[in-house]
């Protein structure tokens, strides 16, 4: 899949550019977005999802520009899956209901069809026994795996994940990363904002380092981690890897 972002600018009411002439193009299957807090990573994902329109610049996916209004925008948004850091599930619905809700109300499936799809995905990710549970009855890792199952059950062309493991204990992080790696191996295209540098390095083909709303450094994962070029990325990696084993 090819992504092309050209001179994207976006400012909120404060007037400061959260995305500051961001340009980035790459062919990727799994793209990791890394960078310091407040650098614009979540905002960029929301632009890519078609949820916020930038004030300037253009954005293409596989050569097609995104339409920013009407049915074109709605149709585009339906092709993108989104997983948030945490608390993305509806608390008053069971795991199965969380998965069937968008299938029924957004994609027009019958309840029967949607439940069949939900169970198929739960089985596939060994979550069958959790289908009847409410989010509060599930571990953080199970909740995130249900949230990912919900996002992929609609068969998106691109899955966006915004720090999906940052609220989790290490062993729960591992089970969520395993699931993401499995989806990648199945050929799903994904963009992942993460602080898990090992996963970004080993399981993502491309990495984008975003800081101050700009694409500061980019490249294949191997190259970027082995030979960071900019002082910003070197400092960021030094800091984040300082206490790693
Ligand atoms: P990151 O995900 O890299 O931590 P964000 O994209 O969340 O960064 O935020 C980038 C900057 O934009 C931050 O300074 C944040 O305070 C600001 N920001 C994010 N969302 C909004 C919003 N809805 N209104 C105003 N400012 C925002
Ligand atoms: Mg963020």
CSV table of C-alpha atoms and ligand atoms in Angstrom, one decimal:
chain,number,residue,atom,x,y,z
A,1,UNK,CA,0.0,0.0,0.0
A,2,UNK,CA,1.2,3.5,-0.8
A,3,UNK,CA,0.6,6.5,1.4
A,4,UNK,CA,1.4,10.0,0.3
A,5,UNK,CA,1.1,13.0,2.6
A,6,UNK,CA,2.1,16.3,1.1
A,7,UNK,CA,2.6,19.5,3.1
A,8,UNK,CA,-0.1,18.6,5.6
A,9,UNK,CA,-0.9,21.4,8.0
A,10,UNK,CA,-3.3,21.3,10.9
A,11,UNK,CA,-3.8,23.7,13.8
A,12,UNK,CA,-6.3,23.6,16.7
A,13,UNK,CA,-7.7,26.7,18.3
A,14,UNK,CA,-4.3,27.5,20.0
A,15,UNK,CA,-3.0,28.5,16.6
A,16,UNK,CA,0.1,26.3,16.9
A,17,UNK,CA,0.6,23.9,14.0
A,18,UNK,CA,0.2,20.4,15.4
A,19,UNK,CA,1.1,19.1,12.0
A,20,UNK,CA,3.6,21.5,10.4
A,21,UNK,CA,4.0,21.0,6.7
A,22,UNK,CA,4.3,17.2,7.2
A,23,UNK,CA,5.3,15.4,4.1
A,24,UNK,CA,5.8,11.6,3.9
A,25,UNK,CA,5.5,9.0,1.2
A,26,UNK,CA,6.1,5.3,1.4
A,27,UNK,CA,5.1,1.9,0.3
A,28,UNK,CA,4.4,-0.1,3.3
A,29,UNK,CA,2.6,-3.1,4.8
A,30,UNK,CA,3.2,-2.3,8.5
A,31,UNK,CA,4.3,1.3,9.3
A,32,UNK,CA,5.4,2.2,12.8
A,33,UNK,CA,5.0,5.8,13.9
A,34,UNK,CA,7.3,6.7,16.8
A,35,UNK,CA,8.2,10.0,18.5
A,36,UNK,CA,7.9,12.1,21.6
A,37,UNK,CA,4.6,12.8,23.3
A,38,UNK,CA,2.8,15.8,21.9
A,39,UNK,CA,4.5,15.4,18.5
A,40,UNK,CA,1.3,14.9,16.6
A,41,UNK,CA,1.1,11.1,16.2
A,42,UNK,CA,-2.5,10.7,17.3
A,43,UNK,CA,-3.5,13.8,15.2
A,44,UNK,CA,-1.8,12.3,12.1
A,45,UNK,CA,-3.7,9.0,12.6
A,46,UNK,CA,-7.0,10.9,12.8
A,47,UNK,CA,-6.2,12.7,9.6
A,48,UNK,CA,-5.4,9.3,7.9
A,49,UNK,CA,-8.7,7.9,9.3
A,50,UNK,CA,-10.6,10.8,7.6
A,51,UNK,CA,-11.7,12.0,11.0
A,52,UNK,CA,-10.1,15.5,10.9
A,53,UNK,CA,-9.5,17.5,7.8
A,54,UNK,CA,-6.1,19.2,7.6
A,55,UNK,CA,-6.1,23.0,7.0
A,56,UNK,CA,-3.7,22.5,4.1
A,57,UNK,CA,-2.0,19.8,2.1
A,58,UNK,CA,-3.0,16.6,0.4
A,59,UNK,CA,-3.3,13.0,1.3
A,60,UNK,CA,-3.5,10.0,-1.0
A,61,UNK,CA,-3.9,6.3,-0.3
A,62,UNK,CA,-2.8,4.1,-3.2
A,63,UNK,CA,-2.9,7.1,-5.5
A,64,UNK,CA,-6.5,8.2,-4.7
A,65,UNK,CA,-7.0,11.5,-3.0
A,66,UNK,CA,-9.2,11.4,0.0
A,67,UNK,CA,-12.5,13.3,-0.4
A,68,UNK,CA,-13.2,15.4,2.6
A,69,UNK,CA,-17.0,15.6,2.5
A,70,UNK,CA,-20.2,13.8,1.7
A,71,UNK,CA,-20.6,10.2,0.7
A,72,UNK,CA,-17.0,9.9,-0.5
A,73,UNK,CA,-15.7,10.7,2.9
A,74,UNK,CA,-18.2,8.3,4.6
A,75,UNK,CA,-17.3,5.5,2.2
A,76,UNK,CA,-13.6,6.2,2.8
A,77,UNK,CA,-14.0,6.2,6.6
A,78,UNK,CA,-15.6,2.7,6.4
A,79,UNK,CA,-12.5,1.3,4.8
A,80,UNK,CA,-10.4,2.2,7.8
A,81,UNK,CA,-10.2,0.3,11.1
A,82,UNK,CA,-9.2,2.2,14.3
A,83,UNK,CA,-8.0,0.9,17.6
A,84,UNK,CA,-7.4,3.3,20.5
A,85,UNK,CA,-5.0,3.2,23.4
A,86,UNK,CA,-7.7,1.9,25.9
A,87,UNK,CA,-11.3,2.1,26.8
A,88,UNK,CA,-12.4,1.8,23.1
A,89,UNK,CA,-15.1,-0.8,23.8
A,90,UNK,CA,-18.6,0.1,24.8
A,91,UNK,CA,-18.8,-0.8,28.5
A,92,UNK,CA,-22.5,-1.6,28.5
A,93,UNK,CA,-22.2,-4.2,25.6
A,94,UNK,CA,-20.7,-7.7,25.7
A,95,UNK,CA,-17.7,-8.6,23.6
A,96,UNK,CA,-19.9,-10.1,20.9
A,97,UNK,CA,-22.2,-7.1,20.9
A,98,UNK,CA,-19.2,-4.7,20.6
A,99,UNK,CA,-18.2,-6.6,17.5
A,100,UNK,CA,-21.7,-6.9,15.9
A,101,UNK,CA,-22.7,-3.3,16.6
A,102,UNK,CA,-20.8,-1.7,13.7
A,103,UNK,CA,-21.5,-4.6,11.4
A,104,UNK,CA,-25.2,-4.2,11.9
A,105,UNK,CA,-25.5,-0.4,12.1
A,106,UNK,CA,-22.8,0.8,9.8
A,107,UNK,CA,-22.4,-2.1,7.4
A,108,UNK,CA,-26.0,-3.2,7.2
A,109,UNK,CA,-25.5,-6.9,8.1
A,110,UNK,CA,-28.4,-8.9,9.7
A,111,UNK,CA,-28.0,-9.7,13.4
A,112,UNK,CA,-27.5,-13.4,12.5
A,113,UNK,CA,-24.8,-12.6,9.9
A,114,UNK,CA,-23.0,-10.2,12.3
A,115,UNK,CA,-23.0,-12.7,15.1
A,116,UNK,CA,-21.6,-15.4,12.8
A,117,UNK,CA,-18.8,-13.0,11.9
A,118,UNK,CA,-18.2,-12.1,15.5
A,119,UNK,CA,-17.9,-15.7,16.6
A,120,UNK,CA,-15.6,-16.5,13.6
A,121,UNK,CA,-13.2,-13.7,14.7
A,122,UNK,CA,-13.4,-14.7,18.4
A,123,UNK,CA,-12.6,-18.3,17.5
A,124,UNK,CA,-9.7,-17.3,15.3
A,125,UNK,CA,-8.1,-15.3,18.1
A,126,UNK,CA,-8.9,-17.8,20.9
A,127,UNK,CA,-11.4,-15.4,22.5
A,128,UNK,CA,-14.5,-17.6,22.1
A,129,UNK,CA,-14.9,-18.1,25.9
A,130,UNK,CA,-15.0,-14.3,26.4
A,131,UNK,CA,-17.8,-13.5,23.9
A,132,UNK,CA,-20.5,-13.1,26.5
A,133,UNK,CA,-18.4,-11.0,28.9
A,134,UNK,CA,-18.6,-7.2,29.4
A,135,UNK,CA,-15.4,-5.2,29.1
A,136,UNK,CA,-15.1,-4.8,32.9
A,137,UNK,CA,-14.9,-8.6,33.2
A,138,UNK,CA,-12.0,-8.8,30.8
A,139,UNK,CA,-8.3,-8.1,31.3
A,140,UNK,CA,-6.8,-5.1,29.6
A,141,UNK,CA,-5.1,-7.4,27.1
A,142,UNK,CA,-8.4,-9.2,26.3
A,143,UNK,CA,-10.2,-5.9,25.9
A,144,UNK,CA,-7.6,-4.7,23.4
A,145,UNK,CA,-7.8,-8.0,21.5
A,146,UNK,CA,-11.6,-7.7,21.3
A,147,UNK,CA,-11.2,-4.1,20.1
A,148,UNK,CA,-8.8,-5.3,17.4
A,149,UNK,CA,-11.1,-8.1,16.5
A,150,UNK,CA,-14.0,-5.5,16.2
A,151,UNK,CA,-11.8,-3.3,13.9
A,152,UNK,CA,-10.8,-6.2,11.6
A,153,UNK,CA,-14.2,-7.8,11.5
A,154,UNK,CA,-15.3,-5.1,9.1
A,155,UNK,CA,-12.5,-6.0,6.7
A,156,UNK,CA,-10.7,-2.7,6.6
A,157,UNK,CA,-8.2,-2.0,3.8
A,158,UNK,CA,-6.0,-0.3,6.5
A,159,UNK,CA,-5.9,-0.7,10.3
A,160,UNK,CA,-4.8,2.2,12.4
A,161,UNK,CA,-3.7,1.5,16.0
A,162,UNK,CA,-2.9,4.3,18.4
A,163,UNK,CA,-0.6,3.0,21.2
A,164,UNK,CA,-2.7,-0.1,21.6
A,165,UNK,CA,-0.5,-1.5,24.3
A,166,UNK,CA,0.6,1.5,26.3
A,167,UNK,CA,-1.9,0.9,29.1
A,168,UNK,CA,-1.0,-2.7,29.5
A,169,UNK,CA,1.3,-4.9,31.7
A,170,UNK,CA,4.2,-6.5,29.8
A,171,UNK,CA,2.7,-10.0,29.5
A,172,UNK,CA,-0.6,-8.5,28.2
A,173,UNK,CA,1.3,-6.3,25.9
A,174,UNK,CA,2.9,-9.4,24.4
A,175,UNK,CA,-0.4,-11.1,23.7
A,176,UNK,CA,-1.7,-8.0,21.9
A,177,UNK,CA,1.5,-7.6,19.9
A,178,UNK,CA,1.3,-11.3,18.9
A,179,UNK,CA,-2.2,-10.7,17.6
A,180,UNK,CA,-1.0,-7.7,15.5
A,181,UNK,CA,2.0,-9.7,14.2
A,182,UNK,CA,-0.5,-12.5,13.2
A,183,UNK,CA,-2.7,-10.0,11.3
A,184,UNK,CA,0.3,-8.6,9.6
A,185,UNK,CA,1.4,-12.1,8.5
A,186,UNK,CA,-2.1,-12.6,7.0
A,187,UNK,CA,-1.4,-9.6,4.8
A,188,UNK,CA,-3.3,-6.8,6.6
A,189,UNK,CA,-2.0,-3.3,6.1
A,190,UNK,CA,-1.5,-1.4,9.3
A,191,UNK,CA,-0.2,1.8,10.8
A,192,UNK,CA,0.8,1.6,14.4
A,193,UNK,CA,1.7,4.4,16.8
A,194,UNK,CA,3.9,2.7,19.4
A,195,UNK,CA,6.6,3.0,22.1
A,196,UNK,CA,7.4,-0.8,21.7
A,197,UNK,CA,10.7,-0.3,19.8
A,198,UNK,CA,11.4,-4.0,19.6
A,199,UNK,CA,8.1,-4.6,17.8
A,200,UNK,CA,8.5,-1.6,15.5
A,201,UNK,CA,12.0,-2.9,14.6
A,202,UNK,CA,11.2,-6.5,14.0
A,203,UNK,CA,7.6,-6.5,12.9
A,204,UNK,CA,7.2,-3.3,10.9
A,205,UNK,CA,8.8,-2.8,7.5
A,206,UNK,CA,8.8,1.1,7.7
A,207,UNK,CA,9.2,3.6,10.5
A,208,UNK,CA,8.3,7.2,10.6
A,209,UNK,CA,9.7,9.4,13.4
A,210,UNK,CA,7.4,12.3,14.0
A,211,UNK,CA,8.4,15.2,16.2
A,212,UNK,CA,7.1,18.7,16.4
A,213,UNK,CA,4.4,17.9,13.8
A,214,UNK,CA,7.0,17.1,11.2
A,215,UNK,CA,8.3,13.9,9.6
A,216,UNK,CA,11.8,14.3,11.0
A,217,UNK,CA,13.2,10.9,9.9
A,218,UNK,CA,11.9,7.9,8.0
A,219,UNK,CA,12.9,4.7,6.4
A,220,UNK,CA,13.0,1.0,6.5
A,221,UNK,CA,12.9,-0.2,10.2
A,222,UNK,CA,16.3,-1.9,10.1
A,223,UNK,CA,18.1,1.2,8.7
A,224,UNK,CA,16.3,3.7,11.0
A,225,UNK,CA,17.1,1.8,14.2
A,226,UNK,CA,20.7,0.8,13.2
A,227,UNK,CA,21.7,4.1,11.7
A,228,UNK,CA,19.6,7.0,13.0
A,229,UNK,CA,20.8,10.1,11.3
A,230,UNK,CA,19.1,13.1,12.8
A,231,UNK,CA,20.1,14.4,16.3
A,232,UNK,CA,16.4,14.4,17.2
A,233,UNK,CA,16.0,10.6,16.5
A,234,UNK,CA,19.3,9.8,18.2
A,235,UNK,CA,18.3,11.6,21.3
A,236,UNK,CA,14.8,10.0,21.3
A,237,UNK,CA,16.2,6.5,20.9
A,238,UNK,CA,18.9,7.1,23.6
A,239,UNK,CA,16.3,8.2,26.0
A,240,UNK,CA,13.7,5.5,25.3
A,241,UNK,CA,16.3,2.7,25.3
A,242,UNK,CA,18.3,3.9,28.3
A,243,UNK,CA,16.9,1.4,30.6
A,244,UNK,CA,16.3,-1.5,28.2
A,245,UNK,CA,18.1,-4.8,28.8
B,1,LIG,P1,1.0,12.6,20.3
B,1,LIG,O1,-0.1,11.6,19.9
B,1,LIG,O2,2.2,12.5,19.5
B,1,LIG,O3,1.3,12.6,21.7
B,1,LIG,P2,-1.1,14.5,19.6
B,1,LIG,O4,-1.4,14.4,18.2
B,1,LIG,O5,-2.1,13.9,20.6
B,1,LIG,O6,0.4,14.1,19.9
B,1,LIG,O7,-1.1,16.1,20.0
B,1,LIG,C1,-0.2,17.0,19.4
B,1,LIG,C2,-0.5,18.4,20.0
B,1,LIG,O8,-1.8,18.8,19.6
B,1,LIG,C3,-0.4,18.4,21.5
B,1,LIG,O9,0.3,19.6,21.8
B,1,LIG,C4,-1.8,18.5,21.9
B,1,LIG,O10,-2.0,19.2,23.1
B,1,LIG,C5,-2.5,19.2,20.7
B,1,LIG,N1,-3.9,18.7,20.5
B,1,LIG,C6,-4.3,17.4,20.2
B,1,LIG,N2,-5.6,17.4,20.0
B,1,LIG,C7,-6.1,18.6,20.3
B,1,LIG,C8,-7.4,19.2,20.2
B,1,LIG,N3,-8.5,18.5,19.9
B,1,LIG,N4,-7.5,20.5,20.5
B,1,LIG,C9,-6.4,21.3,20.8
B,1,LIG,N5,-5.2,20.8,20.8
B,1,LIG,C10,-5.0,19.5,20.6
B,2,LIG,MG1,-1.1,10.2,21.1
